[in-house]
mmCIF file of C-alpha atoms in Angstrom:
data_model
loop_
_atom_site.group_PDB
_atom_site.id
_atom_site.type_symbol
_atom_site.label_atom_id
_atom_site.label_comp_id
_atom_site.label_asym_id
_atom_site.label_seq_id
_atom_site.Cartn_x
_atom_site.Cartn_y
_atom_site.Cartn_z
ATOM 1 C CA MET A 47 19.274 129.850 -89.612
ATOM 2 C CA ARG A 48 16.289 128.706 -87.572
ATOM 3 C CA ARG A 49 15.678 125.854 -90.001
ATOM 4 C CA LEU A 50 19.352 124.814 -89.683
ATOM 5 C CA ALA A 51 19.155 124.926 -85.898
ATOM 6 C CA LYS A 52 15.958 122.908 -85.885
ATOM 7 C CA GLY A 53 17.486 120.322 -88.223
ATOM 8 C CA ALA A 54 20.616 120.089 -86.100
ATOM 9 C CA PHE A 55 18.454 119.481 -83.027
ATOM 10 C CA TYR A 56 16.640 116.589 -84.694
ATOM 11 C CA LEU A 57 19.982 115.098 -85.684
ATOM 12 C CA ALA A 58 21.542 115.610 -82.260
ATOM 13 C CA VAL A 59 18.803 113.837 -80.304
ATOM 14 C CA PRO A 60 19.121 110.455 -82.092
ATOM 15 C CA ALA A 61 22.885 110.796 -81.975
ATOM 16 C CA ALA A 62 22.780 111.383 -78.233
ATOM 17 C CA ILE A 63 20.464 108.419 -77.765
ATOM 18 C CA ALA A 64 22.732 106.254 -79.875
ATOM 19 C CA ILE A 65 25.804 107.351 -77.959
ATOM 20 C CA GLY A 66 24.005 106.748 -74.646
ATOM 21 C CA ALA A 67 22.862 103.314 -75.788
ATOM 22 C CA TRP A 68 26.365 102.450 -76.953
ATOM 23 C CA GLN A 69 27.852 103.590 -73.642
ATOM 24 C CA GLY A 70 25.214 101.638 -71.720
ATOM 25 C CA TRP A 71 25.850 98.498 -73.741
ATOM 26 C CA SER A 72 29.613 98.910 -73.332
ATOM 27 C CA TRP A 73 29.179 99.239 -69.572
ATOM 28 C CA TRP A 74 26.873 96.222 -69.428
ATOM 29 C CA SER A 75 29.263 94.128 -71.528
ATOM 30 C CA TRP A 76 32.098 95.092 -69.222
ATOM 31 C CA ALA A 77 30.055 94.509 -66.067
ATOM 32 C CA THR A 78 28.851 91.040 -67.054
ATOM 33 C CA ALA A 79 32.044 89.743 -68.659
ATOM 34 C CA PRO A 80 34.324 87.334 -66.757
ATOM 35 C CA VAL A 81 36.710 89.175 -64.471
ATOM 36 C CA ALA A 82 39.626 87.239 -65.954
ATOM 37 C CA GLU A 83 38.700 88.494 -69.446
ATOM 38 C CA THR A 84 38.512 92.163 -68.570
ATOM 39 C CA ALA A 85 41.598 92.365 -66.347
ATOM 40 C CA THR A 86 43.984 95.093 -67.474
ATOM 41 C CA GLU A 87 46.984 92.964 -66.528
ATOM 42 C CA GLU A 88 47.649 89.352 -67.291
ATOM 43 C CA LEU A 89 46.345 87.159 -64.462
ATOM 44 C CA SER A 90 48.524 84.524 -62.865
ATOM 45 C CA ASN A 91 47.390 80.913 -62.410
ATOM 46 C CA GLU A 92 46.616 81.710 -58.763
ATOM 47 C CA ASP A 93 44.338 84.588 -59.808
ATOM 48 C CA VAL A 94 42.141 82.353 -61.988
ATOM 49 C CA MET A 95 41.849 79.582 -59.452
ATOM 50 C CA ALA A 96 38.344 78.728 -58.278
ATOM 51 C CA VAL A 97 36.976 80.838 -55.429
ATOM 52 C CA GLN A 98 34.715 79.290 -52.800
ATOM 53 C CA LEU A 99 31.773 81.340 -51.580
ATOM 54 C CA ASP A 100 29.316 80.496 -48.795
ATOM 55 C CA ILE A 101 25.800 81.913 -49.190
ATOM 56 C CA PRO A 102 23.820 81.581 -45.935
ATOM 57 C CA GLN A 103 20.087 80.895 -45.964
ATOM 58 C CA GLY A 104 18.064 84.069 -46.486
ATOM 59 C CA THR A 105 20.875 86.197 -47.965
ATOM 60 C CA PRO A 106 19.306 89.024 -50.070
ATOM 61 C CA ALA A 107 20.191 89.159 -53.769
ATOM 62 C CA ALA A 108 21.874 92.547 -53.350
ATOM 63 C CA GLN A 109 24.141 91.157 -50.612
ATOM 64 C CA ILE A 110 25.094 88.198 -52.812
ATOM 65 C CA GLY A 111 26.180 90.716 -55.463
ATOM 66 C CA ARG A 112 28.261 92.686 -52.985
ATOM 67 C CA ASP A 113 29.902 89.463 -51.771
ATOM 68 C CA LEU A 114 30.681 88.365 -55.336
ATOM 69 C CA GLU A 115 32.231 91.744 -56.084
ATOM 70 C CA ALA A 116 34.239 91.702 -52.845
ATOM 71 C CA VAL A 117 35.887 88.368 -53.674
ATOM 72 C CA GLY A 118 36.651 89.434 -57.228
ATOM 73 C CA LEU A 119 34.173 87.250 -59.102
ATOM 74 C CA ILE A 120 32.095 90.018 -60.727
ATOM 75 C CA GLN A 121 32.829 93.566 -61.855
ATOM 76 C CA SER A 122 29.798 95.391 -60.502
ATOM 77 C CA ALA A 123 27.351 94.716 -57.685
ATOM 78 C CA ARG A 124 25.062 97.297 -59.299
ATOM 79 C CA ALA A 125 24.936 95.312 -62.545
ATOM 80 C CA TRP A 126 24.247 92.180 -60.513
ATOM 81 C CA GLU A 127 21.287 93.854 -58.813
ATOM 82 C CA VAL A 128 19.820 94.943 -62.171
ATOM 83 C CA TRP A 129 20.211 91.439 -63.598
ATOM 84 C CA ALA A 130 18.800 89.815 -60.431
ATOM 85 C CA ARG A 131 15.648 91.978 -60.679
ATOM 86 C CA TRP A 132 15.207 90.996 -64.315
ATOM 87 C CA LEU A 133 15.685 87.318 -63.421
ATOM 88 C CA ARG A 134 13.081 87.502 -60.645
ATOM 89 C CA TRP A 135 10.664 89.141 -63.084
ATOM 90 C CA ARG A 136 11.267 86.362 -65.622
ATOM 91 C CA GLN A 137 11.071 83.539 -63.065
ATOM 92 C CA PRO A 138 8.954 84.753 -60.109
ATOM 93 C CA GLU A 139 8.665 81.228 -58.705
ATOM 94 C CA GLY A 140 12.437 80.842 -58.339
ATOM 95 C CA SER A 141 15.095 82.307 -56.041
ATOM 96 C CA PHE A 142 18.805 82.283 -55.331
ATOM 97 C CA GLN A 143 19.773 79.178 -53.353
ATOM 98 C CA ALA A 144 21.857 79.032 -50.188
ATOM 99 C CA GLY A 145 24.914 76.792 -50.119
ATOM 100 C CA THR A 146 28.620 76.608 -50.717
ATOM 101 C CA TYR A 147 29.703 77.342 -54.280
ATOM 102 C CA ARG A 148 32.947 77.273 -56.189
ATOM 103 C CA PHE A 149 33.363 79.734 -59.079
ATOM 104 C CA SER A 150 36.113 80.703 -61.481
ATOM 105 C CA PRO A 151 36.983 84.305 -62.447
ATOM 106 C CA GLN A 152 36.719 83.010 -66.028
ATOM 107 C CA GLU A 153 32.925 82.657 -65.630
ATOM 108 C CA SER A 154 30.636 85.536 -66.577
ATOM 109 C CA MET A 155 28.334 87.237 -64.106
ATOM 110 C CA THR A 156 25.264 85.587 -65.618
ATOM 111 C CA GLU A 157 26.899 82.136 -65.578
ATOM 112 C CA ILE A 158 27.692 82.577 -61.893
ATOM 113 C CA GLY A 159 24.223 83.888 -61.164
ATOM 114 C CA GLU A 160 22.471 81.020 -62.939
ATOM 115 C CA GLN A 161 24.437 78.494 -60.868
ATOM 116 C CA ILE A 162 23.289 80.171 -57.651
ATOM 117 C CA TRP A 163 19.713 80.446 -58.949
ATOM 118 C CA ASP A 164 19.685 76.716 -59.818
ATOM 119 C CA GLY A 165 21.414 75.710 -56.570
ATOM 120 C CA GLU A 166 24.414 74.086 -58.283
ATOM 121 C CA VAL A 167 26.417 73.929 -55.077
ATOM 122 C CA SER A 168 30.011 72.807 -55.046
ATOM 123 C CA ARG A 169 30.449 69.088 -54.381
ATOM 124 C CA GLN A 170 33.155 67.071 -52.682
ATOM 125 C CA SER A 171 33.494 63.305 -52.627
ATOM 126 C CA PHE A 172 34.715 60.763 -50.116
ATOM 127 C CA THR A 173 35.385 57.053 -50.500
ATOM 128 C CA ILE A 174 34.949 54.343 -47.878
ATOM 129 C CA PRO A 175 36.712 51.115 -48.923
ATOM 130 C CA GLU A 176 35.267 47.679 -48.238
ATOM 131 C CA GLY A 177 36.454 46.265 -44.932
ATOM 132 C CA TRP A 178 36.885 49.504 -43.018
ATOM 133 C CA SER A 179 35.672 49.656 -39.428
ATOM 134 C CA ARG A 180 33.902 52.597 -37.797
ATOM 135 C CA ARG A 181 37.183 53.614 -36.198
ATOM 136 C CA GLU A 182 39.024 53.674 -39.519
ATOM 137 C CA MET A 183 36.218 55.768 -41.015
ATOM 138 C CA ALA A 184 36.384 58.149 -38.056
ATOM 139 C CA GLU A 185 40.124 58.663 -38.501
ATOM 140 C CA TYR A 186 39.632 59.231 -42.237
ATOM 141 C CA PHE A 187 36.953 61.879 -41.729
ATOM 142 C CA GLU A 188 39.131 63.636 -39.169
ATOM 143 C CA ARG A 189 42.065 63.664 -41.627
ATOM 144 C CA ARG A 190 39.751 65.167 -44.243
ATOM 145 C CA GLU A 191 38.722 67.777 -41.638
ATOM 146 C CA PHE A 192 35.032 66.922 -41.941
ATOM 147 C CA PHE A 193 34.663 66.587 -38.161
ATOM 148 C CA SER A 194 36.455 64.922 -35.272
ATOM 149 C CA ALA A 195 36.851 61.151 -35.033
ATOM 150 C CA GLU A 196 35.190 61.263 -31.629
ATOM 151 C CA ALA A 197 32.103 63.029 -33.025
ATOM 152 C CA PHE A 198 31.700 60.390 -35.737
ATOM 153 C CA LEU A 199 32.119 57.442 -33.371
ATOM 154 C CA GLU A 200 29.612 58.935 -30.951
ATOM 155 C CA ALA A 201 27.110 59.487 -33.769
ATOM 156 C CA THR A 202 27.401 55.830 -34.845
ATOM 157 C CA THR A 203 26.120 54.745 -31.435
ATOM 158 C CA GLU A 204 22.811 56.503 -32.092
ATOM 159 C CA ILE A 205 20.618 54.050 -34.009
ATOM 160 C CA PRO A 206 18.163 55.934 -36.306
ATOM 161 C CA ARG A 207 15.450 53.275 -36.400
ATOM 162 C CA ASP A 208 12.845 56.019 -36.893
ATOM 163 C CA ARG A 209 14.238 56.506 -40.419
ATOM 164 C CA PHE A 210 15.627 53.022 -41.045
ATOM 165 C CA GLU A 211 13.183 50.625 -39.433
ATOM 166 C CA TRP A 212 15.036 47.582 -40.778
ATOM 167 C CA LEU A 213 17.995 48.190 -38.471
ATOM 168 C CA PRO A 214 18.136 45.396 -35.858
ATOM 169 C CA GLU A 215 17.017 46.238 -32.355
ATOM 170 C CA ASP A 216 19.477 46.386 -29.463
ATOM 171 C CA ILE A 217 22.602 46.837 -31.602
ATOM 172 C CA PRO A 218 25.178 48.958 -29.741
ATOM 173 C CA HIS A 219 26.424 50.775 -32.842
ATOM 174 C CA LEU A 220 26.203 50.840 -36.628
ATOM 175 C CA GLU A 221 29.278 48.725 -37.374
ATOM 176 C CA GLY A 222 28.690 46.814 -40.610
ATOM 177 C CA TYR A 223 25.754 48.914 -41.840
ATOM 178 C CA LEU A 224 27.747 51.931 -43.079
ATOM 179 C CA PHE A 225 27.930 50.806 -46.680
ATOM 180 C CA PRO A 226 31.349 51.179 -48.348
ATOM 181 C CA ASP A 227 31.147 53.281 -51.497
ATOM 182 C CA THR A 228 32.074 56.642 -53.026
ATOM 183 C CA TYR A 229 29.757 59.466 -51.993
ATOM 184 C CA GLU A 230 29.240 63.120 -52.858
ATOM 185 C CA ILE A 231 28.249 65.882 -50.472
ATOM 186 C CA GLY A 232 28.123 69.649 -50.672
ATOM 187 C CA GLU A 233 31.176 71.726 -49.844
ATOM 188 C CA GLY A 234 31.315 73.365 -46.458
ATOM 189 C CA PRO A 235 30.536 72.170 -42.945
ATOM 190 C CA VAL A 236 28.906 68.751 -42.670
ATOM 191 C CA SER A 237 27.717 66.767 -39.665
ATOM 192 C CA PRO A 238 28.354 63.073 -38.974
ATOM 193 C CA ASP A 239 24.594 62.449 -39.130
ATOM 194 C CA VAL A 240 24.417 63.607 -42.758
ATOM 195 C CA ILE A 241 27.129 61.177 -43.831
ATOM 196 C CA ILE A 242 25.796 58.317 -41.709
ATOM 197 C CA ASN A 243 22.325 58.722 -43.220
ATOM 198 C CA GLN A 244 23.819 58.629 -46.727
ATOM 199 C CA MET A 245 25.644 55.398 -45.975
ATOM 200 C CA LEU A 246 22.645 53.753 -44.320
ATOM 201 C CA PHE A 247 20.456 54.741 -47.267
ATOM 202 C CA GLN A 248 22.983 53.145 -49.623
ATOM 203 C CA PHE A 249 22.913 49.947 -47.560
ATOM 204 C CA GLU A 250 19.122 50.024 -47.784
ATOM 205 C CA GLN A 251 19.211 50.434 -51.560
ATOM 206 C CA VAL A 252 22.073 48.071 -52.443
ATOM 207 C CA ALA A 253 22.553 45.465 -49.709
ATOM 208 C CA LEU A 254 19.173 44.998 -48.065
ATOM 209 C CA PRO A 255 17.469 43.657 -51.230
ATOM 210 C CA GLU A 256 20.195 40.979 -51.465
ATOM 211 C CA TYR A 257 19.351 39.784 -47.977
ATOM 212 C CA GLU A 258 15.608 39.813 -48.595
ATOM 213 C CA ARG A 259 15.871 37.595 -51.683
ATOM 214 C CA GLY A 260 18.853 35.515 -50.551
ATOM 215 C CA GLU A 261 18.789 31.818 -49.685
ATOM 216 C CA PRO A 262 21.684 31.081 -47.308
ATOM 217 C CA PRO A 263 22.563 27.492 -46.292
ATOM 218 C CA GLU A 264 20.675 28.069 -43.047
ATOM 219 C CA PRO A 265 18.269 30.821 -41.934
ATOM 220 C CA MET A 266 20.134 33.809 -40.537
ATOM 221 C CA SER A 267 19.132 37.190 -39.167
ATOM 222 C CA LEU A 268 20.183 40.443 -40.788
ATOM 223 C CA GLN A 269 22.672 40.986 -37.978
ATOM 224 C CA GLU A 270 24.180 37.513 -38.437
ATOM 225 C CA TRP A 271 24.445 38.057 -42.187
ATOM 226 C CA VAL A 272 26.225 41.393 -41.851
ATOM 227 C CA THR A 273 28.514 40.042 -39.116
ATOM 228 C CA LEU A 274 29.595 36.964 -41.087
ATOM 229 C CA GLY A 275 29.895 39.075 -44.233
ATOM 230 C CA SER A 276 32.252 41.437 -42.431
ATOM 231 C CA ILE A 277 34.545 38.553 -41.442
ATOM 232 C CA VAL A 278 34.552 37.254 -45.019
ATOM 233 C CA GLU A 279 35.373 40.784 -46.197
ATOM 234 C CA ARG A 280 38.352 41.093 -43.889
ATOM 235 C CA GLU A 281 39.700 37.637 -44.768
ATOM 236 C CA ALA A 282 39.176 37.616 -48.555
ATOM 237 C CA VAL A 283 41.643 39.547 -50.675
ATOM 238 C CA VAL A 284 41.261 38.058 -54.150
ATOM 239 C CA ALA A 285 37.781 37.778 -55.619
ATOM 240 C CA GLN A 286 38.066 34.139 -56.702
ATOM 241 C CA GLU A 287 38.565 32.996 -53.085
ATOM 242 C CA ARG A 288 35.677 34.929 -51.577
ATOM 243 C CA ARG A 289 33.018 32.203 -51.870
ATOM 244 C CA THR A 290 35.519 29.533 -50.755
ATOM 245 C CA ILE A 291 36.320 31.470 -47.585
ATOM 246 C CA ALA A 292 32.609 31.962 -46.947
ATOM 247 C CA GLY A 293 32.172 28.200 -47.440
ATOM 248 C CA VAL A 294 34.854 27.420 -44.863
ATOM 249 C CA PHE A 295 33.161 29.615 -42.266
ATOM 250 C CA TRP A 296 29.769 28.044 -42.973
ATOM 251 C CA GLN A 297 31.339 24.592 -42.604
ATOM 252 C CA ARG A 298 32.764 25.559 -39.245
ATOM 253 C CA LEU A 299 29.494 27.040 -38.011
ATOM 254 C CA GLN A 300 27.533 23.982 -39.088
ATOM 255 C CA THR A 301 29.967 21.532 -37.487
ATOM 256 C CA GLY A 302 30.225 23.481 -34.232
ATOM 257 C CA MET A 303 33.852 24.553 -34.686
ATOM 258 C CA ASN A 304 35.035 27.978 -33.591
ATOM 259 C CA LEU A 305 35.536 30.323 -36.545
ATOM 260 C CA GLY A 306 39.120 31.057 -35.496
ATOM 261 C CA ALA A 307 39.263 34.220 -37.619
ATOM 262 C CA ASP A 308 42.272 36.508 -37.126
ATOM 263 C CA PRO A 309 40.354 39.683 -38.052
ATOM 264 C CA THR A 310 38.063 39.219 -35.048
ATOM 265 C CA VAL A 311 41.115 39.283 -32.752
ATOM 266 C CA GLU A 312 42.456 42.336 -34.597
ATOM 267 C CA TYR A 313 39.109 44.064 -34.057
ATOM 268 C CA ALA A 314 39.139 43.188 -30.369
ATOM 269 C CA LEU A 315 42.624 44.670 -30.000
ATOM 270 C CA GLY A 316 42.121 47.612 -32.366
ATOM 271 C CA ILE A 317 45.076 46.617 -34.558
ATOM 272 C CA ARG A 318 45.836 45.164 -37.975
ATOM 273 C CA GLN A 319 48.497 42.497 -38.281
ATOM 274 C CA THR A 320 51.038 42.559 -41.104
ATOM 275 C CA VAL A 321 53.506 40.064 -42.526
ATOM 276 C CA ASP A 322 56.212 41.753 -40.440
ATOM 277 C CA VAL A 323 54.102 42.028 -37.284
ATOM 278 C CA PRO A 324 51.722 39.055 -37.145
ATOM 279 C CA LEU A 325 49.446 38.256 -34.239
ATOM 280 C CA THR A 326 51.186 36.669 -31.261
ATOM 281 C CA TRP A 327 49.855 33.675 -29.322
ATOM 282 C CA THR A 328 49.230 35.993 -26.374
ATOM 283 C CA GLN A 329 47.095 38.245 -28.569
ATOM 284 C CA VAL A 330 45.164 35.298 -29.975
ATOM 285 C CA GLU A 331 44.240 34.390 -26.373
ATOM 286 C CA VAL A 332 42.820 37.852 -25.609
ATOM 287 C CA ASP A 333 39.700 37.714 -23.453
ATOM 288 C CA SER A 334 37.095 39.401 -25.647
ATOM 289 C CA PRO A 335 33.637 38.431 -26.903
ATOM 290 C CA TYR A 336 34.964 39.261 -30.387
ATOM 291 C CA ASN A 337 37.722 36.627 -30.193
ATOM 292 C CA THR A 338 36.411 33.761 -32.334
ATOM 293 C CA TYR A 339 39.347 31.550 -31.317
ATOM 294 C CA ARG A 340 37.982 31.451 -27.769
ATOM 295 C CA ASN A 341 34.255 31.914 -28.343
ATOM 296 C CA PRO A 342 31.941 29.771 -30.470
ATOM 297 C CA GLY A 343 29.656 31.206 -33.120
ATOM 298 C CA LEU A 344 29.681 34.771 -34.389
ATOM 299 C CA PRO A 345 30.989 37.822 -32.511
ATOM 300 C CA PRO A 346 28.446 40.255 -31.017
ATOM 301 C CA THR A 347 28.528 42.635 -33.992
ATOM 302 C CA ALA A 348 30.137 43.054 -37.367
ATOM 303 C CA ILE A 349 33.825 43.929 -37.327
ATOM 304 C CA ALA A 350 33.842 46.079 -40.484
ATOM 305 C CA SER A 351 31.681 47.242 -43.360
ATOM 306 C CA PRO A 352 31.386 44.402 -45.876
ATOM 307 C CA GLY A 353 31.069 45.167 -49.571
ATOM 308 C CA LEU A 354 28.356 43.724 -51.764
ATOM 309 C CA ALA A 355 30.535 40.857 -53.057
ATOM 310 C CA SER A 356 31.274 39.562 -49.553
ATOM 311 C CA LEU A 357 27.637 39.840 -48.536
ATOM 312 C CA GLN A 358 26.627 37.893 -51.650
ATOM 313 C CA ALA A 359 29.277 35.243 -50.971
ATOM 314 C CA THR A 360 27.922 34.836 -47.447
ATOM 315 C CA LEU A 361 24.480 34.080 -48.862
ATOM 316 C CA ASP A 362 25.837 31.813 -51.600
ATOM 317 C CA PRO A 363 29.035 30.159 -50.277
ATOM 318 C CA GLU A 364 30.971 27.555 -52.176
ATOM 319 C CA GLU A 365 30.278 23.973 -51.158
ATOM 320 C CA THR A 366 33.735 23.025 -49.974
ATOM 321 C CA PRO A 367 35.381 20.229 -47.983
ATOM 322 C CA TYR A 368 37.824 22.717 -46.458
ATOM 323 C CA LEU A 369 37.805 23.617 -42.769
ATOM 324 C CA TYR A 370 41.027 25.609 -42.588
ATOM 325 C CA PHE A 371 42.971 28.224 -44.523
ATOM 326 C CA VAL A 372 46.150 30.208 -43.953
ATOM 327 C CA ALA A 373 47.232 33.424 -45.647
ATOM 328 C CA ARG A 374 50.229 33.338 -47.967
ATOM 329 C CA TYR A 375 50.603 37.140 -47.612
ATOM 330 C CA ASP A 376 50.258 37.658 -51.354
ATOM 331 C CA GLY A 377 46.471 37.904 -51.227
ATOM 332 C CA THR A 378 45.875 34.165 -51.643
ATOM 333 C CA HIS A 379 45.481 31.326 -49.121
ATOM 334 C CA PHE A 380 46.281 27.649 -48.692
ATOM 335 C CA PHE A 381 43.073 25.704 -47.979
ATOM 336 C CA SER A 382 43.107 22.452 -45.993
ATOM 337 C CA ARG A 383 40.663 19.700 -45.073
ATOM 338 C CA THR A 384 42.293 18.527 -41.834
ATOM 339 C CA LEU A 385 44.313 20.005 -38.998
ATOM 340 C CA VAL A 386 47.353 18.001 -40.127
ATOM 341 C CA GLU A 387 47.104 19.502 -43.620
ATOM 342 C CA HIS A 388 46.604 22.940 -42.096
ATOM 343 C CA GLU A 389 49.719 22.689 -39.926
ATOM 344 C CA ALA A 390 51.704 21.579 -42.967
ATOM 345 C CA ALA A 391 50.386 24.610 -44.884
ATOM 346 C CA ILE A 392 51.428 26.928 -42.049
ATOM 347 C CA ALA A 393 54.933 25.449 -42.094
ATOM 348 C CA ARG A 394 55.088 25.956 -45.856
ATOM 349 C CA VAL A 395 54.086 29.606 -45.529
ATOM 350 C CA GLU A 396 56.748 30.129 -42.870
ATOM 351 C CA ARG A 397 59.391 28.607 -45.159
ATOM 352 C CA GLU A 398 58.281 30.811 -48.048
ATOM 353 C CA LEU A 399 58.494 33.910 -45.869
ATOM 354 C CA ALA A 400 61.937 32.913 -44.585
ATOM 355 C CA GLN A 401 63.197 32.411 -48.152
ATOM 356 C CA ARG A 402 61.751 35.755 -49.162
ATOM 357 C CA ASP A 403 63.686 37.469 -46.358
ATOM 358 C CA GLU A 404 67.027 35.808 -47.207
ATOM 359 C CA PRO A 405 69.599 38.232 -48.716
ATOM 360 C CA LEU A 406 70.367 37.713 -52.394
#
């Protein structure tokens, strides 16, 4: 009997250990599995949508686990704490990173944890098209709920020459230097300064080298280059006309003619003309230093952010006999050598528009 009892004891101990190990492994498998996988009921599409989580600087690992459990991204904050201790032991030089993250309930606890450990914050993008002004950018950022239009415009009047020494002195704002492109930033609150610095850095990397190695028809300052490039950008619609338009403006500057560019009047008035609502003669006579119908040379600053192609065309314009052009409102222009030819082209455009508006 004693021998049987002793034998049963030796059998029971391994069995108990095995059962305990199996239960522990089952719990761990459950605790680390994706929430969407272990749900007892079928999850709807809304339930498996990505969840955004903000992790402030200095948040302890245990608190991150509690937050993940509270928003339904992990099963057990206790399991998270065990895994976090193991991870810190394996990688003592690392740590969980603050930021805004976006996770799916279909990701496992360890997948979520590794993203936070590596700082794979959620990203959002924004796109600034060529030819936008500061004001148009400001309205766009306000629509996207990044910050108010007023905050952005105010920030663009602060010239960060301590970080970007190439910026011209005495410019009143950053019009023309906020390079148009598609950018990525982290999710969550963002300040105008962060975005402005990104755009200035892109100008420094992409546009500035073009200026430094360029050979324009006549020497021009960085400010003059960006200003003329912005006018070319706002006038040119189709790529094949870009260098021709730049050539016309160079011709006018070199012969002492006023540029007579509609976009400078639009900038002065804060409007954009359309085929249905073109500029009026009264508007063209507006008293503004930006009005290149009334004032010789270039306006005081750029009127928009020129893209790389317009900046390149300004440095390498087409040698052209043309002094005038008029928009056909299909993206192309009629180019003319003389005022007589130009007036004839305007009349032709007006006839084409009238015919287009006639009922069928």
